[in-house]
mmCIF file of C-alpha atoms in Angstrom:
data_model
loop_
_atom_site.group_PDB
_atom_site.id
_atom_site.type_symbol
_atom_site.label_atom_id
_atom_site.label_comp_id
_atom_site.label_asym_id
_atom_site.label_seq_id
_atom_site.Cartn_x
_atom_site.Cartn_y
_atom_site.Cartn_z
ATOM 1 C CA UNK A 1 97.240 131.046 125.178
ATOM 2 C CA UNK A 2 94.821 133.665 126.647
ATOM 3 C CA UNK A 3 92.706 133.055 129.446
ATOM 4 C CA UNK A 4 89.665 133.700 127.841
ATOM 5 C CA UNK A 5 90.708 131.086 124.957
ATOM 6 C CA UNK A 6 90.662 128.227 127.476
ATOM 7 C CA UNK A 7 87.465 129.510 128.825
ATOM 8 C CA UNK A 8 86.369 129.104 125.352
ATOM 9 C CA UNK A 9 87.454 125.827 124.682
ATOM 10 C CA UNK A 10 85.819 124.854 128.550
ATOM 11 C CA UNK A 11 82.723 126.173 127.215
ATOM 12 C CA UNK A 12 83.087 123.999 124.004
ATOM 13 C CA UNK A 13 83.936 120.992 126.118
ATOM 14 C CA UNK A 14 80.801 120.708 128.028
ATOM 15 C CA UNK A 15 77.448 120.194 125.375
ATOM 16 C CA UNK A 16 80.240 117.263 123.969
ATOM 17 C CA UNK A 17 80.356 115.775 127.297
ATOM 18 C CA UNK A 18 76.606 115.933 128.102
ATOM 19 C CA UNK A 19 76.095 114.403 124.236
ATOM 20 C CA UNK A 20 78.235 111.399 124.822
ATOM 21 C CA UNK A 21 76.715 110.993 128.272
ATOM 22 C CA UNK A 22 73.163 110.851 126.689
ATOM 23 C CA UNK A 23 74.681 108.274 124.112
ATOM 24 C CA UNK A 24 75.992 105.890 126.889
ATOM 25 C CA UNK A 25 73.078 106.274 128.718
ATOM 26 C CA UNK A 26 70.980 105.081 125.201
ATOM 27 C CA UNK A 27 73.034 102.542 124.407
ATOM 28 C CA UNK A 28 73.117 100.683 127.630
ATOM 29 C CA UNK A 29 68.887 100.900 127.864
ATOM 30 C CA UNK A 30 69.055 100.113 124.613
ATOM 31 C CA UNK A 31 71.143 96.665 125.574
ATOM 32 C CA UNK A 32 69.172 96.242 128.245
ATOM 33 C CA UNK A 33 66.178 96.398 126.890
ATOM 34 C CA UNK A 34 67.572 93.979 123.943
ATOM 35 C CA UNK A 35 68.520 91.668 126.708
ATOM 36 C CA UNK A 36 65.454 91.462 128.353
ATOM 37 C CA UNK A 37 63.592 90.812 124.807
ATOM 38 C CA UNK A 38 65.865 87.930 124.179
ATOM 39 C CA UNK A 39 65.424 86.876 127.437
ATOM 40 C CA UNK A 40 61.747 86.800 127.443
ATOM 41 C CA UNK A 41 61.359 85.089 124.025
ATOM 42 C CA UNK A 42 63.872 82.238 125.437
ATOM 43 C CA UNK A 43 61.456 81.586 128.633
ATOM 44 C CA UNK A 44 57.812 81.641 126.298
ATOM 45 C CA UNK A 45 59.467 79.196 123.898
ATOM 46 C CA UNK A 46 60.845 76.657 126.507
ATOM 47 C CA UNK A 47 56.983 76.797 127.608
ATOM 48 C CA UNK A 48 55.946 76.353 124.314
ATOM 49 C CA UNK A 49 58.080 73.106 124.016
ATOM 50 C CA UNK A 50 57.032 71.932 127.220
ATOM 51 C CA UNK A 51 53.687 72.377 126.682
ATOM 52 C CA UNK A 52 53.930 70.590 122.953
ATOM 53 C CA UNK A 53 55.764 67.171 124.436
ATOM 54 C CA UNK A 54 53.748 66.952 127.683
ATOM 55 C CA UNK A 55 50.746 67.204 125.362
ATOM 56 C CA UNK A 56 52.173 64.736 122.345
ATOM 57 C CA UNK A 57 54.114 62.521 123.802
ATOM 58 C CA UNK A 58 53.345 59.263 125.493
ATOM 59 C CA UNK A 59 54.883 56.205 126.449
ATOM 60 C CA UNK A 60 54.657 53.101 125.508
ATOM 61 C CA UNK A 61 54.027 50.993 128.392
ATOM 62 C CA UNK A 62 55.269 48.371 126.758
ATOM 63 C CA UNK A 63 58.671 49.405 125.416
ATOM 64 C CA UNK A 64 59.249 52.503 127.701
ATOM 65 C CA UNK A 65 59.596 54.325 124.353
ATOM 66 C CA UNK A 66 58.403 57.433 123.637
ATOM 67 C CA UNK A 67 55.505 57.818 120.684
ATOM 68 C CA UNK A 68 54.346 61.228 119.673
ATOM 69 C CA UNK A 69 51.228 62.028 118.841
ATOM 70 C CA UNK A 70 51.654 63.662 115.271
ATOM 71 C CA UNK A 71 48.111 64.155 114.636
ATOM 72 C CA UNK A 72 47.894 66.536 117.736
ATOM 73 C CA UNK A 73 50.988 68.075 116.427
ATOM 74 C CA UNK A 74 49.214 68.964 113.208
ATOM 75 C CA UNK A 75 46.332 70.172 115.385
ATOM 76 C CA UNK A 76 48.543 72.903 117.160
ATOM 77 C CA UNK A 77 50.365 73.790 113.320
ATOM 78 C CA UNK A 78 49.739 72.397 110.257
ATOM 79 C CA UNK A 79 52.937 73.408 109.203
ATOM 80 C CA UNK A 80 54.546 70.450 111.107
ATOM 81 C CA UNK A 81 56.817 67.934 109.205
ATOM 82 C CA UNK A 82 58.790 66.061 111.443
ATOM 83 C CA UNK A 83 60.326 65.890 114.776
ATOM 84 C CA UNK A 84 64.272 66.477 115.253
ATOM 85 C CA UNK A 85 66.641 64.650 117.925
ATOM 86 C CA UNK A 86 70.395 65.053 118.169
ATOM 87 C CA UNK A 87 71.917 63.200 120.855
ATOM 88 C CA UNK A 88 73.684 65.295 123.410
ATOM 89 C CA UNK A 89 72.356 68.236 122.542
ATOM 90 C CA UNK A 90 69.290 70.206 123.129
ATOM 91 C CA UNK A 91 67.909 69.739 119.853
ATOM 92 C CA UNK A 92 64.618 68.048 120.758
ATOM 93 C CA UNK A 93 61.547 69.434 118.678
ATOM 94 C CA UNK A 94 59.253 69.412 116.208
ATOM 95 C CA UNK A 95 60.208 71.307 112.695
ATOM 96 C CA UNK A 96 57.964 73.385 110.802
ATOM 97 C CA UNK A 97 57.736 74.359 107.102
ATOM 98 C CA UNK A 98 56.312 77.475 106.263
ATOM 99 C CA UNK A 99 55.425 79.928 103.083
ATOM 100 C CA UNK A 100 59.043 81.343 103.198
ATOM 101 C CA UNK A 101 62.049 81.069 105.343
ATOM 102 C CA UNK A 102 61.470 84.399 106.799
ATOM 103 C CA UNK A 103 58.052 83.383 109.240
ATOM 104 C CA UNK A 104 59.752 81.173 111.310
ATOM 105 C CA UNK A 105 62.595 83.262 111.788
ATOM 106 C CA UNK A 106 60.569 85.519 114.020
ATOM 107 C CA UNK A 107 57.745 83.109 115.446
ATOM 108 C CA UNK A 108 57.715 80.346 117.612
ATOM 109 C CA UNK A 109 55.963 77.020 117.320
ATOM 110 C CA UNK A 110 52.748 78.645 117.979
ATOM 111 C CA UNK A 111 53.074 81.002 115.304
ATOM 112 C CA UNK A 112 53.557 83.844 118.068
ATOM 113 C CA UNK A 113 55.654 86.605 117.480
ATOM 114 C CA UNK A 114 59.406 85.518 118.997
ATOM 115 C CA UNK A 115 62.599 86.112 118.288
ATOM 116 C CA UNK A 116 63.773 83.169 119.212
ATOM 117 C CA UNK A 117 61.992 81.474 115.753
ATOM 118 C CA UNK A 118 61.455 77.728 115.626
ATOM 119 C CA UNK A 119 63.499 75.784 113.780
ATOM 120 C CA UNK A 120 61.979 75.325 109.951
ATOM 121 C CA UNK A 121 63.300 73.510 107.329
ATOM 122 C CA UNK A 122 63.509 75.708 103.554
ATOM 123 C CA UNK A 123 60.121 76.315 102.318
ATOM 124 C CA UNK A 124 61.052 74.912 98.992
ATOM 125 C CA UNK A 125 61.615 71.348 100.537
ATOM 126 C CA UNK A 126 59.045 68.568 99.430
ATOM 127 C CA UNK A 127 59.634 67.212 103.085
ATOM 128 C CA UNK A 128 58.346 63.750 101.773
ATOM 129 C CA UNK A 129 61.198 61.780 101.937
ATOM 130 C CA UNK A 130 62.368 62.244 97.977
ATOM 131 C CA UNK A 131 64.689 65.471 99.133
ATOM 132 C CA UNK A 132 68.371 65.174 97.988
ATOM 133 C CA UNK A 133 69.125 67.042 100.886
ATOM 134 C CA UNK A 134 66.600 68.343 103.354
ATOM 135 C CA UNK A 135 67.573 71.485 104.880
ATOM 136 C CA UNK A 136 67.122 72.492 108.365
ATOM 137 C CA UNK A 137 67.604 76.077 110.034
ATOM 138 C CA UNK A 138 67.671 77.575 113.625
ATOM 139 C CA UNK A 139 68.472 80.162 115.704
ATOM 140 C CA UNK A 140 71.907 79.881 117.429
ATOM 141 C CA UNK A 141 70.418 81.039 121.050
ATOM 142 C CA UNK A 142 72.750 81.683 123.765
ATOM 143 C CA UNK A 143 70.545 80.100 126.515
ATOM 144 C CA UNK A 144 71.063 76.802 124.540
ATOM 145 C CA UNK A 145 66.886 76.549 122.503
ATOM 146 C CA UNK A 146 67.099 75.610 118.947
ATOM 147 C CA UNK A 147 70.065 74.991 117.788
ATOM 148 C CA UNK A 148 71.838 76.989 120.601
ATOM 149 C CA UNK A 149 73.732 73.588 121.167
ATOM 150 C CA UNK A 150 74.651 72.565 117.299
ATOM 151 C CA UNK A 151 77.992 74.185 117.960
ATOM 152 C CA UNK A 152 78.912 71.179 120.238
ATOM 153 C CA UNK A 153 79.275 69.330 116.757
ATOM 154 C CA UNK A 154 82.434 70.992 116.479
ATOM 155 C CA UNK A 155 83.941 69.615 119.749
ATOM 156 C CA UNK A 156 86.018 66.541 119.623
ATOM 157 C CA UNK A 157 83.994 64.883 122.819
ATOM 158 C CA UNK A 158 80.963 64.955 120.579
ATOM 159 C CA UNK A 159 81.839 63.719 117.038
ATOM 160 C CA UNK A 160 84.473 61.467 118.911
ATOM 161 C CA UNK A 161 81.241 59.797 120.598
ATOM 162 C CA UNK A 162 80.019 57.108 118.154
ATOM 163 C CA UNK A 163 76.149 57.585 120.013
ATOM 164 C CA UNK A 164 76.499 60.736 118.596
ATOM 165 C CA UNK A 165 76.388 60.146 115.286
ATOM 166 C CA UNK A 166 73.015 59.245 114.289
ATOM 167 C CA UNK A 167 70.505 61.509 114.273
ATOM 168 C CA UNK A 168 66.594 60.878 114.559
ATOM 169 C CA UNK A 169 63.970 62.540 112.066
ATOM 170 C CA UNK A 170 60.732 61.571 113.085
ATOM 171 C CA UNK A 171 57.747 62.342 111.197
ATOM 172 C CA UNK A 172 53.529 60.783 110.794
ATOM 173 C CA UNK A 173 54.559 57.899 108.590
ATOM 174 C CA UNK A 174 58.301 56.563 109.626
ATOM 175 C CA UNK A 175 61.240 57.000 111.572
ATOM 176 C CA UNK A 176 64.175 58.009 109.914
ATOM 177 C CA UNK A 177 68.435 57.369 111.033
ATOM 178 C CA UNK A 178 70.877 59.848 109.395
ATOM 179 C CA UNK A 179 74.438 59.116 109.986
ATOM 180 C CA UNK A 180 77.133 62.047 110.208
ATOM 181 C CA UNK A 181 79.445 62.665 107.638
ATOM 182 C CA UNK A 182 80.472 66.048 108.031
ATOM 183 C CA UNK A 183 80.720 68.625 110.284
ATOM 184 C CA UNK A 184 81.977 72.469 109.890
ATOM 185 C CA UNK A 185 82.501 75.904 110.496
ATOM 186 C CA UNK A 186 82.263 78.172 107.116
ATOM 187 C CA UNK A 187 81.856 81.769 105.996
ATOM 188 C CA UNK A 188 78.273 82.936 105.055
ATOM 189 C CA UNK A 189 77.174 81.171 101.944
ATOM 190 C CA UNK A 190 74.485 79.159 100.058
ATOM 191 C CA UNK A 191 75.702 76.460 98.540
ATOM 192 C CA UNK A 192 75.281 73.925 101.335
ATOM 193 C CA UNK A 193 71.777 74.497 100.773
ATOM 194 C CA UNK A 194 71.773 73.468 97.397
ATOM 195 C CA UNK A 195 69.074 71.219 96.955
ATOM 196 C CA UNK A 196 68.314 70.518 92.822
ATOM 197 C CA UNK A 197 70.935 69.253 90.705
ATOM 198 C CA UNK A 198 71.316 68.779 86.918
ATOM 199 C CA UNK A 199 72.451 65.808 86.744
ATOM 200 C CA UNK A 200 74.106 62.796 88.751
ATOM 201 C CA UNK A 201 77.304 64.348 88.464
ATOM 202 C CA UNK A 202 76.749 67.600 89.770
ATOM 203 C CA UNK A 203 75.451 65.674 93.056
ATOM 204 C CA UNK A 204 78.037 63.567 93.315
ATOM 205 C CA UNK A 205 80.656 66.112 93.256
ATOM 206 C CA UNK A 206 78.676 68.541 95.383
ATOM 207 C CA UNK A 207 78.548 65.443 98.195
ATOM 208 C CA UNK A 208 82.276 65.328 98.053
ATOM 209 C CA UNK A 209 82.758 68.787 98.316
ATOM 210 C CA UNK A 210 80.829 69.127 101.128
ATOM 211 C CA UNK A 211 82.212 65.854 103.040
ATOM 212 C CA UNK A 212 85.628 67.314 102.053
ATOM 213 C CA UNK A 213 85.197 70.204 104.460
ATOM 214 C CA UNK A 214 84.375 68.127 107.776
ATOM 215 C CA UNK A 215 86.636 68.777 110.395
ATOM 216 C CA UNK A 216 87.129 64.942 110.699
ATOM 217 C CA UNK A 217 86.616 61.900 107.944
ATOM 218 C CA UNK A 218 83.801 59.656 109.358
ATOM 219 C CA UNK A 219 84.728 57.043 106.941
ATOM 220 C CA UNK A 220 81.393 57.442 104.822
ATOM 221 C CA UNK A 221 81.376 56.714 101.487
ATOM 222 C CA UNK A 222 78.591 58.549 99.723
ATOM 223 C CA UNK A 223 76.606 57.959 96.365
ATOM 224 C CA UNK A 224 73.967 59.544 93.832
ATOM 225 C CA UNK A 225 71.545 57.662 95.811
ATOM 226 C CA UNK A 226 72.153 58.987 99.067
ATOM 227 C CA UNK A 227 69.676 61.354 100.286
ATOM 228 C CA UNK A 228 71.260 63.580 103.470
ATOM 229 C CA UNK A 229 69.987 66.266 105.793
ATOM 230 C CA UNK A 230 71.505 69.492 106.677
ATOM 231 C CA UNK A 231 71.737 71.620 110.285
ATOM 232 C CA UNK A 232 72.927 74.848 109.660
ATOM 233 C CA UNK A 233 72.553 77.904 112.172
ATOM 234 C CA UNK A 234 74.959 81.262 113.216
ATOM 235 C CA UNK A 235 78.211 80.612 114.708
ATOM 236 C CA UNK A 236 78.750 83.317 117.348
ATOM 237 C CA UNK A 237 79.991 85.629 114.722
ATOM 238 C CA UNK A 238 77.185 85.926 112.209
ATOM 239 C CA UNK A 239 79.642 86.085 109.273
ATOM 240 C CA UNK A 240 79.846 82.314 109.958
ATOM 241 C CA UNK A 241 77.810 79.103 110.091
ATOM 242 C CA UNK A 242 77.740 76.333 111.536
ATOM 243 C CA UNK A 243 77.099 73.271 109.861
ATOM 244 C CA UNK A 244 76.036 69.492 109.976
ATOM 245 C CA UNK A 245 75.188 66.804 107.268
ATOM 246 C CA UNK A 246 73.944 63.800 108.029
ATOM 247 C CA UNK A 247 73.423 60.974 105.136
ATOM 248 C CA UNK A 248 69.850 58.828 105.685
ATOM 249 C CA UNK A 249 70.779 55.478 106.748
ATOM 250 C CA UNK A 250 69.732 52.161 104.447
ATOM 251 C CA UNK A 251 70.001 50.099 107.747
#
């Protein structure tokens, strides 16, 4: 090969260089500035949440029980319906219901632009107790908010942990006890959510499909009559979910 070939080549070589160099150079601000977002959504909604529990919640001096305040909850959104609590986790906090399931996926509690959401149940819910299955979504946030924690479901210390198992739904008029029955880890899909059924049937054999797909058989034997909420949020792969249903207890 002739000198001046290679000198040709050299001369290719370099705008290729100084291109890929500007690409690194874009995609790392690019991270970093998608980092710092993230970062700065997680820290205005853990002040939200503070500032929404030291404002409506109080305790009772005579049970050492804590009572929130719903009608101050309505005051801040009207588009509360309840407040969640699953035990050894971070899940702590009041759920909206909005227009559309899209709002909430990119405003906080406050109704502030953040990506870190709230967590909403569907917007087609009557969230008035006559649900078959109430639906509940969140973000899966790596600094733990929302339901940044749900994945602990999945881990044998948790579901293995009877105080576990029940999980509080709060809302104005009553306090509501779901028990687990199934826990999992599924590709992207919708029929989890599912939420009106033709007839008896179809319920009944949508229940046992989805208690057939827990990672563990908590003994609960389900019925037409059983109304039962559902967790789901992102596993850390996005073509995946993570998922909880809980039936409401008669008890």
């Amino acid at each position: 090969m002739s000198r001046r070939g290679t000198h040709a080549k050299k001369k290719k070589k370099g705008p290729m260089r100084l291109i890929l160099l500007i690409l690194s150079l874009g995609a790392i601000i690019a991270c970093a500035i998608y980092m710092i977002t993230w970062s700065k959504a997680n820290s205005e909604n853990q002040a939200v949440l503070e500032s929404i529990k030291q404002e409506t919640i109080q305790t009772n001096q005579e049970t050492g029980e804590a009572v929130i305040d719903f009608e101050k909850l309505f005051a801040k959104n009207k588009d509360t319906i309840g407040w969640l609590t699953v035990n050894n986790t971070s899940i702590d906090y009041p759920v909206v219901k909005g227009n559309d399931n899209d709002f909430y996926l990119t405003h906080n509690f406050n109704k502030e632009s953040n990506l870190g959401g709230w967590l909403f149940a569907d917007y087609r819910m009557k969230a008035d107790g006559t649900d078959k299955n109430l639906v509940i979504h969140g973000h899966n946030m790596k600094n733990g908010s929302m339901f940044g924690t749900l994945k602990k479901v999945l881990n044998k210390d948790w579901y293995e942990n009877s105080e576990n198992l029940e999980i509080t739904y709060q809302t104005a008029e009553k306090e509501y006890k779901y028990k687990v029955f199934s826990i999992y880890q599924i590709e992207v899909e919708s029929y989890y959510t599912k939420r009106n059924f033709a007839s008896n049937q179809e319920y009944q054999e949508f229940l046992n499909k989805i208690k057939g797909r827990s990672k563990k058989d908590f003994g609960i034997n389900l019925s037409v009559s059983d109304k039962i909420m559902t967790l789901s949020t992102c596993a850390s792969n996005d073509n995946y979910r993570v998922v909880l249903h809980a039936v409401l207890s008669n008890d």
